[in-house]
Amino acid sequence: MPTATAPAAAKALHTLPRDVAAFTGREDELHRLLTTTENDSAQIVAIHTVDGMPGVGKTALVTHAAHRLAERYPDGQLFVDLHAHTAGQNPADPSGILATLLISVGISPQDLPDTLEERAALWRDRLADRRMLLILDNAIDPAQVEPLLPASPQCLVLLTSRRRLFALDGAEPLPLDTLPPDQAARLFTRLARRTPTEGDHNAVTEAVRLCGHLPLAITLLAARLSHHPTWDIITFTEEFATAQDRLGELEAGNRAVAAAFDLSYRDLTPHLQRLFRYLGLHPGPDIDPYATAALADIPLAQARRHLETLYADHLIEEPTRHRYRLHDLLREYAHTLTAHDPTDTRTQATHRLLAYYTHTAQTADRYLTTAPHLRIPTPTPDTAPEITTHEYALTWMRTEYLNLIACAHPSTGRTQPTYLIALANAMAAYLRQQGPWDQAATLHHAAATTAHHTKNRLGQAGALWDLGGVRQLMGDYAGATDLLEQALEQFRALDNRLGEAGALWCLGGVRRLTGDYGGAADLLGEALEQFRALGSRLGEANVLRDLGAVRRLTGDYGGAADLLGEALEQFRALGSRLGEANVLRDLGAVRRLTGDYGGAADLLGEALEQFRALGSRLGEANVLRDLGAVRRLTGDYGGAADLLGEALEQFRALGNRHGEANTLCALGMERTHVRDFDAATELLARSRSLFKEIGDTQGEAEALNATANLLAESAKIRQALATYQQALVLTRQTRSPLDEAHALEGMARCQARTGNTRQAAIASLREALAIYQRIGAAETPAATQYLTRMEAGYA
């Protein structure tokens, strides 16, 4: 009887899944995969690892690429699911996978070797002379993949994984990010089977943004819309945006975003699961190892290792070195997981995080503030960066800014009011220097309200002080005065003399800015006495600087220089580079007013260097404006326009209406000099309007003088004379001698041109010259010559 012959093994050499019909975008990534075989001289097998977070479209990309590449690999295109993250299945055993693969290329089941090593060797042998494409989908680690790799350089392997397979030698990594917004929108409309109208485009953009531009989420959301042809995109998006459980909306049948995330989460060790959940408690956009250590109550080294593991697993991203963030949907998923943690555990974690940020912000603030400052004690974290320089403090504040704002948000601080108040206080100096001031005002208002509700009187006084300072910078002088007077009253009730001195100093600054120079001098004098009694050299230096400004504005340039010199000496002794830069700028203004334009430019240039090195946007803007004025006075009108334009842009970005008004006035003067009268008219009108809104009478008078000069230059002499007379009234109200002299000289020049008023012109000019001579103004020589000519009968 003849021996039975075993049936030949069935060959299955073309097992790719069907192509993705609605494949969209990914042009760059697809190009990389499609050009992988163009170099026929390759001596090793081409392996590409496509890794990315759950639902990012890894399998769709390699499947689409494989269909495009199929003709180049005529000996077979095989798809193998390794089940690293498949619901209800364990990761595939490479020995079993090799058995399937060997049978697919014609090896009889009874001829399969027993060991993994032997099967891998036989697999490499069978592929030695073949051109085959192999997709290894959903791999867990290099150990699972390595035995499955062919050795023939004629083969191509496309491998996908949720993990970064760092240890897979020779592989070309292709990390897959979420879709760019335009590609995400195209995918949504294709799958929803909609042609959006012009009004729909914003809704589509918002829908894919809410999906975090994640292909799986977009696919599931669009699928829902496609089955409801009567639904409109705008209403659909609005409902999705307000959904209580957004992740719950992103599911269809057995496919769901949350389920995809679950598979990765369950694969983590308990310690990593705990950290991942806690990351969902972080209110800001990103996190570093220090904050992670505080949040999870673990050592810094362990925090770094855990973050690196989550990064390798594509559960967090690293947009910049050692800064990590969760995808929006992963953040929401992590936050839902924390609901299963005890309330006390969540509260303690949040407390630790807020304590870390507040303490470190307070440390940074010591290097950023230029004024005596109240500080609210907070616990010291176990681990924090060592901030020992102004540069590091500024860098840390800039890097953590959005996190600090998020932590100080009332919704975060409702159960931890002490941290909200202390954090707002610690950010005050940084926000004054950097802006935006509207956000600073919102923060300090929230701190003051919280302090009031919790009966924290010192915290409330400090927050009112900070808020008053911001209102002053924003040009709301009435609001600033009210807030600072409230703070002063509370500091006095608490017998807090440092706070009282600080409030007096700030109130003096507001009086100066509104032209009440006598009131400013009185308040600043009182503040100076108190700071000296307290031994606060920093407070004393700040008040001396402001008193110097009052002297300058009232025409006492010598007294101003003396006070500013004393302030400069103190700031330098204290090592306050920001205070030093501010005084250099003020001294530059004195030099400019006395006609020493070269000296002014030198001092202002030095101040500008320091402000830029210190990262003070407000200081930089102020100096740019002052340098622009020097350029104008020396006839460099183009250079003046450039500097003033740059200053204007910065003032507007900061929300500094006073700086904007001054700069508009300076630009109007520059445009007048180049006889661009239309532009000058508009600039000066806007300047005057702003000065009037913020209540700066001196500034309004200066803008009126500049407007009158413009009218005179454009031969509208009678209008110019009337405008100078209007300015003269304001200058005498504010007791601003330089502006008064400018108005008088302008009147004289107009009177000299109107006929029959030569004696009135001479009288006005003599009055102006007397003021110029008394204050030592730069205008003295020119006014003297003009008076001589008029008295000799020449106008």
mmCIF file of N, CA and C in Angstrom, residues 256-349:
data_model
loop_
_atom_site.group_PDB
_atom_site.id
_atom_site.type_symbol
_atom_site.label_atom_id
_atom_site.label_comp_id
_atom_site.label_asym_id
_atom_site.label_seq_id
_atom_site.Cartn_x
_atom_site.Cartn_y
_atom_site.Cartn_z
ATOM 1 N N ALA A 256 -13.497 53.168 20.106
ATOM 2 C CA ALA A 256 -13.656 54.327 20.981
ATOM 3 C C ALA A 256 -12.281 54.860 21.342
ATOM 4 N N VAL A 257 -12.177 56.178 21.446
ATOM 5 C CA VAL A 257 -10.904 56.786 21.823
ATOM 6 C C VAL A 257 -10.512 56.356 23.227
ATOM 7 N N ALA A 258 -11.478 56.389 24.155
ATOM 8 C CA ALA A 258 -11.174 56.014 25.546
ATOM 9 C C ALA A 258 -10.692 54.574 25.632
ATOM 10 N N ALA A 259 -11.296 53.688 24.835
ATOM 11 C CA ALA A 259 -10.884 52.284 24.853
ATOM 12 C C ALA A 259 -9.453 52.136 24.348
ATOM 13 N N ALA A 260 -9.092 52.917 23.330
ATOM 14 C CA ALA A 260 -7.717 52.873 22.818
ATOM 15 C C ALA A 260 -6.733 53.329 23.886
ATOM 16 N N PHE A 261 -7.109 54.372 24.626
ATOM 17 C CA PHE A 261 -6.248 54.855 25.703
ATOM 18 C C PHE A 261 -6.149 53.822 26.834
ATOM 19 N N ASP A 262 -7.265 53.163 27.109
ATOM 20 C CA ASP A 262 -7.285 52.164 28.195
ATOM 21 C C ASP A 262 -6.217 51.100 27.993
ATOM 22 N N LEU A 263 -6.073 50.652 26.756
ATOM 23 C CA LEU A 263 -5.129 49.571 26.487
ATOM 24 C C LEU A 263 -3.703 49.989 26.817
ATOM 25 N N SER A 264 -3.350 51.235 26.508
ATOM 26 C CA SER A 264 -2.009 51.708 26.849
ATOM 27 C C SER A 264 -1.859 51.924 28.342
ATOM 28 N N TYR A 265 -2.883 52.468 28.970
ATOM 29 C CA TYR A 265 -2.823 52.739 30.411
ATOM 30 C C TYR A 265 -2.657 51.442 31.204
ATOM 31 N N ARG A 266 -3.408 50.428 30.848
ATOM 32 C CA ARG A 266 -3.359 49.162 31.598
ATOM 33 C C ARG A 266 -2.021 48.453 31.454
ATOM 34 N N ASP A 267 -1.290 48.816 30.425
ATOM 35 C CA ASP A 267 0.014 48.194 30.196
ATOM 36 C C ASP A 267 1.098 48.799 31.092
ATOM 37 N N LEU A 268 0.770 49.900 31.798
ATOM 38 C CA LEU A 268 1.744 50.552 32.669
ATOM 39 C C LEU A 268 1.829 49.843 34.018
ATOM 40 N N THR A 269 2.976 50.014 34.673
ATOM 41 C CA THR A 269 3.120 49.516 36.040
ATOM 42 C C THR A 269 2.272 50.392 36.962
ATOM 43 N N PRO A 270 1.931 49.930 38.160
ATOM 44 C CA PRO A 270 1.105 50.739 39.080
ATOM 45 C C PRO A 270 1.683 52.119 39.359
ATOM 46 N N HIS A 271 3.027 52.218 39.523
ATOM 47 C CA HIS A 271 3.630 53.514 39.800
ATOM 48 C C HIS A 271 3.452 54.477 38.614
ATOM 49 N N LEU A 272 3.595 53.952 37.416
ATOM 50 C CA LEU A 272 3.421 54.792 36.235
ATOM 51 C C LEU A 272 1.947 55.144 36.025
ATOM 52 N N GLN A 273 1.057 54.217 36.335
ATOM 53 C CA GLN A 273 -0.373 54.530 36.251
ATOM 54 C C GLN A 273 -0.718 55.685 37.197
ATOM 55 N N ARG A 274 -0.165 55.633 38.416
ATOM 56 C CA ARG A 274 -0.436 56.687 39.410
ATOM 57 C C ARG A 274 0.071 58.031 38.893
ATOM 58 N N LEU A 275 1.288 58.055 38.347
ATOM 59 C CA LEU A 275 1.837 59.306 37.841
ATOM 60 C C LEU A 275 1.009 59.823 36.670
ATOM 61 N N PHE A 276 0.618 58.942 35.767
ATOM 62 C CA PHE A 276 -0.183 59.364 34.623
ATOM 63 C C PHE A 276 -1.490 60.000 35.086
ATOM 64 N N ARG A 277 -2.128 59.385 36.081
ATOM 65 C CA ARG A 277 -3.369 59.969 36.607
ATOM 66 C C ARG A 277 -3.110 61.350 37.194
ATOM 67 N N TYR A 278 -2.029 61.484 37.950
ATOM 68 C CA TYR A 278 -1.736 62.760 38.599
ATOM 69 C C TYR A 278 -1.440 63.859 37.591
ATOM 70 N N LEU A 279 -0.866 63.471 36.450
ATOM 71 C CA LEU A 279 -0.623 64.482 35.414
ATOM 72 C C LEU A 279 -1.931 65.118 34.952
ATOM 73 N N GLY A 280 -3.016 64.382 35.074
ATOM 74 C CA GLY A 280 -4.324 64.924 34.732
ATOM 75 C C GLY A 280 -4.812 65.976 35.710
ATOM 76 N N LEU A 281 -4.173 66.070 36.890
ATOM 77 C CA LEU A 281 -4.537 67.091 37.878
ATOM 78 C C LEU A 281 -3.833 68.415 37.609
ATOM 79 N N HIS A 282 -2.793 68.380 36.782
ATOM 80 C CA HIS A 282 -2.011 69.598 36.527
ATOM 81 C C HIS A 282 -2.834 70.549 35.659
ATOM 82 N N PRO A 283 -3.033 71.794 36.100
ATOM 83 C CA PRO A 283 -3.915 72.698 35.354
ATOM 84 C C PRO A 283 -3.259 73.390 34.172
ATOM 85 N N GLY A 284 -1.925 73.358 34.094
ATOM 86 C CA GLY A 284 -1.224 74.091 33.051
ATOM 87 C C GLY A 284 -0.979 73.265 31.810
ATOM 88 N N PRO A 285 -0.346 73.874 30.798
ATOM 89 C CA PRO A 285 -0.158 73.194 29.514
ATOM 90 C C PRO A 285 0.976 72.184 29.489
ATOM 91 N N ASP A 286 2.005 72.339 30.350
ATOM 92 C CA ASP A 286 3.119 71.398 30.327
ATOM 93 C C ASP A 286 3.726 71.301 31.723
ATOM 94 N N ILE A 287 4.701 70.412 31.871
ATOM 95 C CA ILE A 287 5.260 70.152 33.198
ATOM 96 C C ILE A 287 6.710 69.730 33.047
ATOM 97 N N ASP A 288 7.520 70.023 34.064
ATOM 98 C CA ASP A 288 8.916 69.593 34.052
ATOM 99 C C ASP A 288 9.128 68.579 35.183
ATOM 100 N N PRO A 289 10.319 67.981 35.275
ATOM 101 C CA PRO A 289 10.541 66.967 36.314
ATOM 102 C C PRO A 289 10.379 67.493 37.739
ATOM 103 N N TYR A 290 10.751 68.757 38.010
ATOM 104 C CA TYR A 290 10.612 69.297 39.359
ATOM 105 C C TYR A 290 9.148 69.327 39.793
ATOM 106 N N ALA A 291 8.304 69.890 38.945
ATOM 107 C CA ALA A 291 6.880 69.951 39.283
ATOM 108 C C ALA A 291 6.280 68.548 39.362
ATOM 109 N N THR A 292 6.762 67.643 38.503
ATOM 110 C CA THR A 292 6.279 66.264 38.539
ATOM 111 C C THR A 292 6.626 65.607 39.869
ATOM 112 N N ALA A 293 7.849 65.839 40.344
ATOM 113 C CA ALA A 293 8.267 65.267 41.622
ATOM 114 C C ALA A 293 7.383 65.767 42.751
ATOM 115 N N ALA A 294 7.047 67.076 42.719
ATOM 116 C CA ALA A 294 6.180 67.633 43.757
ATOM 117 C C ALA A 294 4.772 67.060 43.660
ATOM 118 N N LEU A 295 4.237 66.997 42.457
ATOM 119 C CA LEU A 295 2.877 66.516 42.245
ATOM 120 C C LEU A 295 2.711 65.075 42.717
ATOM 121 N N ALA A 296 3.666 64.229 42.365
ATOM 122 C CA ALA A 296 3.556 62.795 42.682
ATOM 123 C C ALA A 296 4.228 62.427 43.990
ATOM 124 N N ASP A 297 4.919 63.391 44.619
ATOM 125 C CA ASP A 297 5.610 63.138 45.891
ATOM 126 C C ASP A 297 6.640 62.019 45.725
ATOM 127 N N ILE A 298 7.494 62.178 44.710
ATOM 128 C CA ILE A 298 8.546 61.200 44.440
ATOM 129 C C ILE A 298 9.865 61.951 44.265
ATOM 130 N N PRO A 299 11.004 61.265 44.407
ATOM 131 C CA PRO A 299 12.300 61.930 44.189
ATOM 132 C C PRO A 299 12.436 62.430 42.755
ATOM 133 N N LEU A 300 13.267 63.455 42.565
ATOM 134 C CA LEU A 300 13.451 64.064 41.250
ATOM 135 C C LEU A 300 13.954 63.047 40.229
ATOM 136 N N ALA A 301 14.918 62.225 40.617
ATOM 137 C CA ALA A 301 15.473 61.241 39.680
ATOM 138 C C ALA A 301 14.402 60.266 39.215
ATOM 139 N N GLN A 302 13.533 59.863 40.139
ATOM 140 C CA GLN A 302 12.453 58.945 39.778
ATOM 141 C C GLN A 302 11.450 59.641 38.847
ATOM 142 N N ALA A 303 11.173 60.910 39.114
ATOM 143 C CA ALA A 303 10.265 61.663 38.244
ATOM 144 C C ALA A 303 10.810 61.713 36.822
ATOM 145 N N ARG A 304 12.106 61.934 36.692
ATOM 146 C CA ARG A 304 12.712 61.986 35.354
ATOM 147 C C ARG A 304 12.579 60.639 34.638
ATOM 148 N N ARG A 305 12.846 59.555 35.359
ATOM 149 C CA ARG A 305 12.748 58.225 34.739
ATOM 150 C C ARG A 305 11.314 57.929 34.317
ATOM 151 N N HIS A 306 10.368 58.235 35.183
ATOM 152 C CA HIS A 306 8.963 57.945 34.871
ATOM 153 C C HIS A 306 8.480 58.765 33.674
ATOM 154 N N LEU A 307 8.865 60.031 33.620
ATOM 155 C CA LEU A 307 8.466 60.861 32.485
ATOM 156 C C LEU A 307 9.053 60.327 31.185
ATOM 157 N N GLU A 308 10.303 59.881 31.245
ATOM 158 C CA GLU A 308 10.933 59.325 30.047
ATOM 159 C C GLU A 308 10.215 58.062 29.592
ATOM 160 N N THR A 309 9.755 57.244 30.528
ATOM 161 C CA THR A 309 9.029 56.028 30.166
ATOM 162 C C THR A 309 7.688 56.372 29.519
ATOM 163 N N LEU A 310 6.960 57.320 30.101
ATOM 164 C CA LEU A 310 5.684 57.726 29.511
ATOM 165 C C LEU A 310 5.897 58.347 28.136
ATOM 166 N N TYR A 311 7.002 59.057 27.987
ATOM 167 C CA TYR A 311 7.336 59.628 26.676
ATOM 168 C C TYR A 311 7.618 58.507 25.670
ATOM 169 N N ALA A 312 8.379 57.517 26.085
ATOM 170 C CA ALA A 312 8.686 56.387 25.194
ATOM 171 C C ALA A 312 7.415 55.649 24.794
ATOM 172 N N ASP A 313 6.411 55.658 25.675
ATOM 173 C CA ASP A 313 5.141 54.976 25.392
ATOM 174 C C ASP A 313 4.140 55.874 24.661
ATOM 175 N N HIS A 314 4.581 57.065 24.271
ATOM 176 C CA HIS A 314 3.733 58.019 23.556
ATOM 177 C C HIS A 314 2.483 58.407 24.351
ATOM 178 N N LEU A 315 2.588 58.390 25.669
ATOM 179 C CA LEU A 315 1.484 58.879 26.488
ATOM 180 C C LEU A 315 1.677 60.339 26.879
ATOM 181 N N ILE A 316 2.889 60.836 26.734
ATOM 182 C CA ILE A 316 3.147 62.268 26.862
ATOM 183 C C ILE A 316 4.076 62.691 25.732
ATOM 184 N N GLU A 317 4.081 63.995 25.442
ATOM 185 C CA GLU A 317 4.946 64.546 24.401
ATOM 186 C C GLU A 317 6.049 65.371 25.061
ATOM 187 N N GLU A 318 7.130 65.593 24.333
ATOM 188 C CA GLU A 318 8.228 66.434 24.821
ATOM 189 C C GLU A 318 8.486 67.525 23.765
ATOM 190 N N PRO A 319 7.679 68.600 23.779
ATOM 191 C CA PRO A 319 7.827 69.638 22.750
ATOM 192 C C PRO A 319 9.168 70.352 22.807
ATOM 193 N N THR A 320 9.728 70.537 24.010
ATOM 194 C CA THR A 320 11.076 71.060 24.178
ATOM 195 C C THR A 320 11.767 70.228 25.254
ATOM 196 N N ARG A 321 13.070 70.380 25.359
ATOM 197 C CA ARG A 321 13.855 69.513 26.243
ATOM 198 C C ARG A 321 13.356 69.579 27.687
ATOM 199 N N HIS A 322 13.015 68.411 28.218
ATOM 200 C CA HIS A 322 12.572 68.239 29.606
ATOM 201 C C HIS A 322 11.286 68.995 29.925
ATOM 202 N N ARG A 323 10.489 69.321 28.888
ATOM 203 C CA ARG A 323 9.148 69.882 29.100
ATOM 204 C C ARG A 323 8.166 68.895 28.488
ATOM 205 N N TYR A 324 7.236 68.422 29.291
ATOM 206 C CA TYR A 324 6.332 67.363 28.853
ATOM 207 C C TYR A 324 4.887 67.851 28.899
ATOM 208 N N ARG A 325 4.071 67.303 27.988
ATOM 209 C CA ARG A 325 2.654 67.669 27.994
ATOM 210 C C ARG A 325 1.817 66.489 27.537
ATOM 211 N N LEU A 326 0.567 66.511 27.957
ATOM 212 C CA LEU A 326 -0.403 65.510 27.538
ATOM 213 C C LEU A 326 -1.186 66.048 26.344
ATOM 214 N N HIS A 327 -1.469 65.175 25.400
ATOM 215 C CA HIS A 327 -2.434 65.521 24.358
ATOM 216 C C HIS A 327 -3.755 65.864 25.044
ATOM 217 N N ASP A 328 -4.536 66.772 24.457
ATOM 218 C CA ASP A 328 -5.754 67.251 25.113
ATOM 219 C C ASP A 328 -6.685 66.114 25.517
ATOM 220 N N LEU A 329 -6.871 65.137 24.622
ATOM 221 C CA LEU A 329 -7.776 64.035 24.947
ATOM 222 C C LEU A 329 -7.162 63.092 25.990
ATOM 223 N N LEU A 330 -5.854 62.912 25.936
ATOM 224 C CA LEU A 330 -5.201 62.110 26.975
ATOM 225 C C LEU A 330 -5.277 62.822 28.325
ATOM 226 N N ARG A 331 -5.200 64.154 28.313
ATOM 227 C CA ARG A 331 -5.349 64.901 29.566
ATOM 228 C C ARG A 331 -6.748 64.677 30.145
ATOM 229 N N GLU A 332 -7.744 64.763 29.264
ATOM 230 C CA GLU A 332 -9.113 64.541 29.732
ATOM 231 C C GLU A 332 -9.282 63.112 30.238
ATOM 232 N N TYR A 333 -8.687 62.176 29.555
ATOM 233 C CA TYR A 333 -8.757 60.774 29.978
ATOM 234 C C TYR A 333 -8.090 60.593 31.338
ATOM 235 N N ALA A 334 -6.888 61.162 31.495
ATOM 236 C CA ALA A 334 -6.177 61.053 32.776
ATOM 237 C C ALA A 334 -6.982 61.680 33.896
ATOM 238 N N HIS A 335 -7.618 62.813 33.599
ATOM 239 C CA HIS A 335 -8.408 63.493 34.630
ATOM 240 C C HIS A 335 -9.599 62.640 35.059
ATOM 241 N N THR A 336 -10.215 61.939 34.104
ATOM 242 C CA THR A 336 -11.342 61.078 34.478
ATOM 243 C C THR A 336 -10.881 59.932 35.366
ATOM 244 N N LEU A 337 -9.646 59.467 35.153
ATOM 245 C CA LEU A 337 -9.133 58.367 35.976
ATOM 246 C C LEU A 337 -8.937 58.790 37.427
ATOM 247 N N THR A 338 -8.620 60.086 37.657
ATOM 248 C CA THR A 338 -8.377 60.532 39.037
ATOM 249 C C THR A 338 -9.641 60.493 39.869
ATOM 250 N N ALA A 339 -10.799 60.415 39.230
ATOM 251 C CA ALA A 339 -12.050 60.334 39.990
ATOM 252 C C ALA A 339 -12.091 59.099 40.866
ATOM 253 N N HIS A 340 -11.289 58.098 40.517
ATOM 254 C CA HIS A 340 -11.269 56.862 41.312
ATOM 255 C C HIS A 340 -10.296 56.948 42.480
ATOM 256 N N ASP A 341 -9.483 58.020 42.520
ATOM 257 C CA ASP A 341 -8.571 58.204 43.647
ATOM 258 C C ASP A 341 -9.306 58.887 44.799
ATOM 259 N N PRO A 342 -8.918 58.613 46.051
ATOM 260 C CA PRO A 342 -9.568 59.277 47.187
ATOM 261 C C PRO A 342 -9.438 60.795 47.088
ATOM 262 N N THR A 343 -10.448 61.503 47.550
ATOM 263 C CA THR A 343 -10.452 62.970 47.484
ATOM 264 C C THR A 343 -9.243 63.554 48.199
ATOM 265 N N ASP A 344 -8.912 63.018 49.367
ATOM 266 C CA ASP A 344 -7.768 63.531 50.123
ATOM 267 C C ASP A 344 -6.472 63.387 49.325
ATOM 268 N N THR A 345 -6.333 62.287 48.630
ATOM 269 C CA THR A 345 -5.124 62.045 47.840
ATOM 270 C C THR A 345 -4.991 63.083 46.733
ATOM 271 N N ARG A 346 -6.106 63.371 46.057
ATOM 272 C CA ARG A 346 -6.075 64.377 44.990
ATOM 273 C C ARG A 346 -5.769 65.759 45.552
ATOM 274 N N THR A 347 -6.391 66.071 46.676
ATOM 275 C CA THR A 347 -6.188 67.391 47.292
ATOM 276 C C THR A 347 -4.737 67.574 47.720
ATOM 277 N N GLN A 348 -4.166 66.542 48.319
ATOM 278 C CA GLN A 348 -2.766 66.632 48.763
ATOM 279 C C GLN A 348 -1.823 66.821 47.574
ATOM 280 N N ALA A 349 -2.107 66.120 46.475
ATOM 281 C CA ALA A 349 -1.263 66.260 45.290
ATOM 282 C C ALA A 349 -1.331 67.689 44.750
#
